[in-house]
PDB file of C-alpha atoms in Angstrom:
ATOM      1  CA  UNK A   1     -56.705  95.402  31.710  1.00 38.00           C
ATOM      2  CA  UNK A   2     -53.472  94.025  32.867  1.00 40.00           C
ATOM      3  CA  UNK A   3     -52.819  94.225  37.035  1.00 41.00           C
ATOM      4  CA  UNK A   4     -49.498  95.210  37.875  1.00 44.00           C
ATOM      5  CA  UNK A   5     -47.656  93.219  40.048  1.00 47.00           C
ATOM      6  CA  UNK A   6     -49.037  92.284  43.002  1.00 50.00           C
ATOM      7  CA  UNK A   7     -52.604  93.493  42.658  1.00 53.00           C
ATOM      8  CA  UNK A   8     -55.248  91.266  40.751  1.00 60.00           C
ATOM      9  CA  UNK A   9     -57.056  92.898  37.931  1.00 77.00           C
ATOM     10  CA  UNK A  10     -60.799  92.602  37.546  1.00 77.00           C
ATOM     11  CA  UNK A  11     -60.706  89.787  35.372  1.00 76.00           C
ATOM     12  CA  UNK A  12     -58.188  87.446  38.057  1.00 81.00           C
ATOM     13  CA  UNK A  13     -61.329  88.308  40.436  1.00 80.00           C
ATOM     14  CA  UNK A  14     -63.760  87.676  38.650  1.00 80.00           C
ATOM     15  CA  UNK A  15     -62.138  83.872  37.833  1.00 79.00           C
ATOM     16  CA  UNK A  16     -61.101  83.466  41.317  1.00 82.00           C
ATOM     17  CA  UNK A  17     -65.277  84.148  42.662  1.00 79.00           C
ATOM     18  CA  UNK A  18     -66.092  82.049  40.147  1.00 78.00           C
ATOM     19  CA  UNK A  19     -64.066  79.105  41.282  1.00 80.00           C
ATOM     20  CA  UNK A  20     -64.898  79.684  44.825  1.00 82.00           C
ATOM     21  CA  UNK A  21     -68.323  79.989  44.170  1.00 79.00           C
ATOM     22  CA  UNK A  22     -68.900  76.713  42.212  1.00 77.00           C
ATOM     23  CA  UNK A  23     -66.636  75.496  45.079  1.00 81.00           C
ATOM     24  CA  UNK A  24     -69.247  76.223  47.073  1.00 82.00           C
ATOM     25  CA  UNK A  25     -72.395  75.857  45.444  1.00 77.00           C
ATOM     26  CA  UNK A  26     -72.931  72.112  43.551  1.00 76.00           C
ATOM     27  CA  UNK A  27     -75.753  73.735  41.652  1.00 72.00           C
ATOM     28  CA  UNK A  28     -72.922  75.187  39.517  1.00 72.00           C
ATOM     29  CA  UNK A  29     -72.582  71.371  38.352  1.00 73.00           C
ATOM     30  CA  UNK A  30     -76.040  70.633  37.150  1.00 75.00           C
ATOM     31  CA  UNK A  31     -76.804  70.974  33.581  1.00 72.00           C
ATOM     32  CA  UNK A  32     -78.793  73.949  33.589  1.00 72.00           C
ATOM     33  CA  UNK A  33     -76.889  75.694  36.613  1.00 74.00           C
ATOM     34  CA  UNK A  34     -73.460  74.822  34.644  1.00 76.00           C
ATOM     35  CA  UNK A  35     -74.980  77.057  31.663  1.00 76.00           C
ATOM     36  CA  UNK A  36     -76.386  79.742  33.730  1.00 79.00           C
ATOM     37  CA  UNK A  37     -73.086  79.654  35.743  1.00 78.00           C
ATOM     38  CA  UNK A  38     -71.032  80.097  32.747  1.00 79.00           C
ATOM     39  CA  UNK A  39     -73.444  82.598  30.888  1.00 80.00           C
ATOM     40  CA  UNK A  40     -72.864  84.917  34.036  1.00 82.00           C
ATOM     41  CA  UNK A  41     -69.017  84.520  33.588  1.00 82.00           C
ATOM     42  CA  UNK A  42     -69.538  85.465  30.344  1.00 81.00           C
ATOM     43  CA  UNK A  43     -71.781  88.196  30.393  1.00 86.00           C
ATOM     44  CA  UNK A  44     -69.594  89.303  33.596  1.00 85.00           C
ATOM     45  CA  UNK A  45     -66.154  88.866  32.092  1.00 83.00           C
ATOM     46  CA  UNK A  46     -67.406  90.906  28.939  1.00 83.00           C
ATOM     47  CA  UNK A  47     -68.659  93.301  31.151  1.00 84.00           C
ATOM     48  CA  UNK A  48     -65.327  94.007  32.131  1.00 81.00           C
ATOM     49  CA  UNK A  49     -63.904  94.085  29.042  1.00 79.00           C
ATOM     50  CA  UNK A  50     -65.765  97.024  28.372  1.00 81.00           C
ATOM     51  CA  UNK A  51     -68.249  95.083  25.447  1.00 80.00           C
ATOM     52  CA  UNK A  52     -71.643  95.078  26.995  1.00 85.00           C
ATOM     53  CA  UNK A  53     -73.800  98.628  26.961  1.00 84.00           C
ATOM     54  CA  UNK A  54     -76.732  99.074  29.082  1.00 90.00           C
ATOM     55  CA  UNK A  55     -79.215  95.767  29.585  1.00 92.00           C
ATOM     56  CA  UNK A  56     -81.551  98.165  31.559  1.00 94.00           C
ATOM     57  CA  UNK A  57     -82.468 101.256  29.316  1.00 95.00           C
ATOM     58  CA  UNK A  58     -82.476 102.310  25.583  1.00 96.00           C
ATOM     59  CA  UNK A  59     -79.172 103.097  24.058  1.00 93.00           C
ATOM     60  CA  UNK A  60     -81.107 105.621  22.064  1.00 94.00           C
ATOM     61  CA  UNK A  61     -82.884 107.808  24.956  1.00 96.00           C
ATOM     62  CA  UNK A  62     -82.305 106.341  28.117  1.00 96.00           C
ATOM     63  CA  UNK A  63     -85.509 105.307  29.173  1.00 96.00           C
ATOM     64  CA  UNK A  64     -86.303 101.837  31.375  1.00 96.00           C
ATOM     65  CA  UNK A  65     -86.843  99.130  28.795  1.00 96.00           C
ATOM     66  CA  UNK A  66     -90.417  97.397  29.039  1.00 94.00           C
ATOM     67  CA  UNK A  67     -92.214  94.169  27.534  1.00 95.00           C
ATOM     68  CA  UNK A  68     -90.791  95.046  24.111  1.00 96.00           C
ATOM     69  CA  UNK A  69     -87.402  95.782  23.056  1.00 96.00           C
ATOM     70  CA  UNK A  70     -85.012  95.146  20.453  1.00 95.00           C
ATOM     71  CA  UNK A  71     -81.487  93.857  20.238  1.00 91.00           C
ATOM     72  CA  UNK A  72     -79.032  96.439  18.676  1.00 82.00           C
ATOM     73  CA  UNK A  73     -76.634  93.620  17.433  1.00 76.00           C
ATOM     74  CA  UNK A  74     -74.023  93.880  16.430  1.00 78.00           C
ATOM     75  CA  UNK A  75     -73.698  95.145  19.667  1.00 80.00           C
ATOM     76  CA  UNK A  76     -74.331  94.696  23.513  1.00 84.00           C
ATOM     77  CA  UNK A  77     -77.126  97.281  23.648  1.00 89.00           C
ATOM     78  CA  UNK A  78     -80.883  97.548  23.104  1.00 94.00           C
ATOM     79  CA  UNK A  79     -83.722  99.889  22.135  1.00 95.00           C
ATOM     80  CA  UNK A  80     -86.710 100.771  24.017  1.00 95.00           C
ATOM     81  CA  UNK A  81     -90.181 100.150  22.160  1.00 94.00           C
ATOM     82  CA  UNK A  82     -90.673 103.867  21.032  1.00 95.00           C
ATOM     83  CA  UNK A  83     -87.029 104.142  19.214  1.00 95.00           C
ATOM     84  CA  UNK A  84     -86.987 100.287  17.713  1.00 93.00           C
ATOM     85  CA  UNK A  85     -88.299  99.757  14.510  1.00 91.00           C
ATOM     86  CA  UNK A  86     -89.652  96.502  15.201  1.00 92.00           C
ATOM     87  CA  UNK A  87     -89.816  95.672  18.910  1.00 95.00           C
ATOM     88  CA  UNK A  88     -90.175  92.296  20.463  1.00 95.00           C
ATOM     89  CA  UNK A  89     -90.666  89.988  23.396  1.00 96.00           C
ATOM     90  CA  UNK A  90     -87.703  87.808  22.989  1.00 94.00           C
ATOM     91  CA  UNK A  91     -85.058  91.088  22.910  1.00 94.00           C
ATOM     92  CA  UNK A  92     -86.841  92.150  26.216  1.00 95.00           C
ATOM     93  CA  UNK A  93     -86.571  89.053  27.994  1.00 94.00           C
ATOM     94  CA  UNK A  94     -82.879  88.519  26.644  1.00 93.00           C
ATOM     95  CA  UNK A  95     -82.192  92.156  28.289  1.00 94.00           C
ATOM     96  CA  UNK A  96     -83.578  90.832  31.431  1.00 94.00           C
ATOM     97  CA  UNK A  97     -81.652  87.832  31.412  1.00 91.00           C
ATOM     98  CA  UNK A  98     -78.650  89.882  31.354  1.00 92.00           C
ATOM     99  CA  UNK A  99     -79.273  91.848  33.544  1.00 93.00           C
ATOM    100  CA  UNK A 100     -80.182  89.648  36.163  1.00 90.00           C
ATOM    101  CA  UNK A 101     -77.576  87.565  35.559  1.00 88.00           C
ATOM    102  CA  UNK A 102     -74.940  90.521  35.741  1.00 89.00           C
ATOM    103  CA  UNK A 103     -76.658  91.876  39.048  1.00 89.00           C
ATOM    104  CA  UNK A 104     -77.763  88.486  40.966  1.00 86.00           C
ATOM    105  CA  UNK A 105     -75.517  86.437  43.278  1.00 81.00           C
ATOM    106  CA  UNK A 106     -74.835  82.905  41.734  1.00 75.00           C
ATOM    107  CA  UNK A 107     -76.512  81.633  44.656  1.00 73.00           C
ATOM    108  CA  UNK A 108     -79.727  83.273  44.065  1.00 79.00           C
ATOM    109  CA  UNK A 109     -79.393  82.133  39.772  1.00 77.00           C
ATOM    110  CA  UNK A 110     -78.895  78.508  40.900  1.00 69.00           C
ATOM    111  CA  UNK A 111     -81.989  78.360  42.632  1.00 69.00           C
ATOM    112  CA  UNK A 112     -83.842  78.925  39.179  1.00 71.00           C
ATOM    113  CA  UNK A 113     -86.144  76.631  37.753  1.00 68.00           C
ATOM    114  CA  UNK A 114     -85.628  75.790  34.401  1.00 69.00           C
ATOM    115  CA  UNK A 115     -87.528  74.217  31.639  1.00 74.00           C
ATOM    116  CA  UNK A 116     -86.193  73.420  28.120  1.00 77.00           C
ATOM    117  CA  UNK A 117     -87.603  76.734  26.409  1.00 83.00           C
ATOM    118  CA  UNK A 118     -85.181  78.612  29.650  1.00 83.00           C
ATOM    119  CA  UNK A 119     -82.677  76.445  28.150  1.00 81.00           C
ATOM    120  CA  UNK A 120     -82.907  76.991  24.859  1.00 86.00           C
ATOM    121  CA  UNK A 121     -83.380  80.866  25.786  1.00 87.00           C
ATOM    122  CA  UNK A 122     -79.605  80.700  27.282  1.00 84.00           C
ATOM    123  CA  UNK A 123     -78.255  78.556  24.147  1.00 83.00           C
ATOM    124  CA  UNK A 124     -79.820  81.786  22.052  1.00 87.00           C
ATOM    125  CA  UNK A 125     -78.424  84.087  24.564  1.00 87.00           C
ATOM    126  CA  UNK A 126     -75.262  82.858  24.025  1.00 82.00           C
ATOM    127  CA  UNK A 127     -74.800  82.145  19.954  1.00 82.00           C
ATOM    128  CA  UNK A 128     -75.749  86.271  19.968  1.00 85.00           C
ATOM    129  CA  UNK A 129     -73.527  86.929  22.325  1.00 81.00           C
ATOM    130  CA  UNK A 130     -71.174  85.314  20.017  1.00 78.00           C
ATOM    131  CA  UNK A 131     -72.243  87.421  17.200  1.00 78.00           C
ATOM    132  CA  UNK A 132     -71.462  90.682  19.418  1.00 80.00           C
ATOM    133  CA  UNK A 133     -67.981  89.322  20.652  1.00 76.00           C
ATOM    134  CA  UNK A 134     -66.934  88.446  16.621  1.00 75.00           C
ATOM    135  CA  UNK A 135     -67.614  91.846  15.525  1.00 77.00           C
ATOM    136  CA  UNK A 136     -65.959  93.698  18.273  1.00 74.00           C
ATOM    137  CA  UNK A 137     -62.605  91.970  17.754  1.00 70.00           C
ATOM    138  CA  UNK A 138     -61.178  92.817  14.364  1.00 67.00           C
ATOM    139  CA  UNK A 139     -59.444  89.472  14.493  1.00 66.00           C
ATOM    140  CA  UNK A 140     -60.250  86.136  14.920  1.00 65.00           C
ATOM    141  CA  UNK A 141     -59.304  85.478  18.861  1.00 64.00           C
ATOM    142  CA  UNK A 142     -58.938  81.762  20.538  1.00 69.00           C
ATOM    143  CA  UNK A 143     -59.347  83.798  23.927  1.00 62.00           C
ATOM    144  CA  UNK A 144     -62.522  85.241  22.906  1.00 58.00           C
ATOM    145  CA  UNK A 145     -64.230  81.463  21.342  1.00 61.00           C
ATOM    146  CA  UNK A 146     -63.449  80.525  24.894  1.00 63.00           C
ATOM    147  CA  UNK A 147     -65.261  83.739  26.547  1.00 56.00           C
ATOM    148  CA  UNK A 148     -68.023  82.722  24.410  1.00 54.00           C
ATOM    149  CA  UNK A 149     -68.383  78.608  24.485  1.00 55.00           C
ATOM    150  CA  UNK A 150     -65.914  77.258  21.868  1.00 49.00           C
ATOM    151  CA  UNK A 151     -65.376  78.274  17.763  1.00 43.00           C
ATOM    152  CA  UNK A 152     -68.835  78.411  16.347  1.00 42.00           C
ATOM    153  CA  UNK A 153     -67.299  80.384  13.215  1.00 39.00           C
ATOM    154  CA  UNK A 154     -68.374  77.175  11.103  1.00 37.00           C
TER     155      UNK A 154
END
């Protein structure tokens, strides 16, 4: 929401520890810690927003999700093996990705290694994060291509 004045809202926090933190940490400027750096201010600012569910547990009946899982897209949530139709792999490791990158310090995600495939994993994390954002805004939104990486409505 908006802060009134004088008090910063979540979102003027979250930009300020951002800048701090890449400030601080030159990780933040190498090609793979620049995308994990910006897919946790993503995935943080649209947890804010109020757009992401649970990256943790089924949507459906609460339970931890495990090795399987499966995207509900259009939105932010996901089902556990028993309730999804057709469970995978890739789902479950996306949920993990989120929610490591929503709990971690960006300290701790710069120290990741990454390979091309943990590359490419973020570029897919992102384009269906994408997907999510478009459909929760009934209108097309310059603020939210920028949330999500630029206008990939092409």
């Amino acid at each position: 929401g908006i802060a009134t004045a004088g008090e910063p809202g979540e979102m003027y926090r979250l930009l300020l520890g951002a800048l701090r933190e890449g400030e601080r940490n030159p990780a933040a400027f190498t090609p793979i810690g620049s995308s994990i750096f910006l897919s946790a201010l993503r995935l943080r600012g649209m947890a804010g927003a109020g757009l992401l569910g649970d990256c943790a547990h089924c949507a459906n009946c609460g339970e931890r999700l495990s090795q399987k899982a499966r995207w509900a897209v259009p939105d932010v949530s996901f089902l556990c093996e028993t309730c999804a139709e057709d469970p995978c792999e890739e789902d479950a490791r996306m949920a993990g990705t989120m929610e490591r990158i929503l709990q971690e310090p960006f300290s701790k995600l710069a120290a990741t290694r990454a390979d091309d495939s943990y590359k490419e994993h973020l570029q897919e994390l992102a384009e269906r994060l994408s997907a999510c954002v478009r459909f929760a805004l009934p209108f097309p939104s310059p603020a939210a291509d920028a949330l999500i990486g630029g206008d990939q409505r092409k």
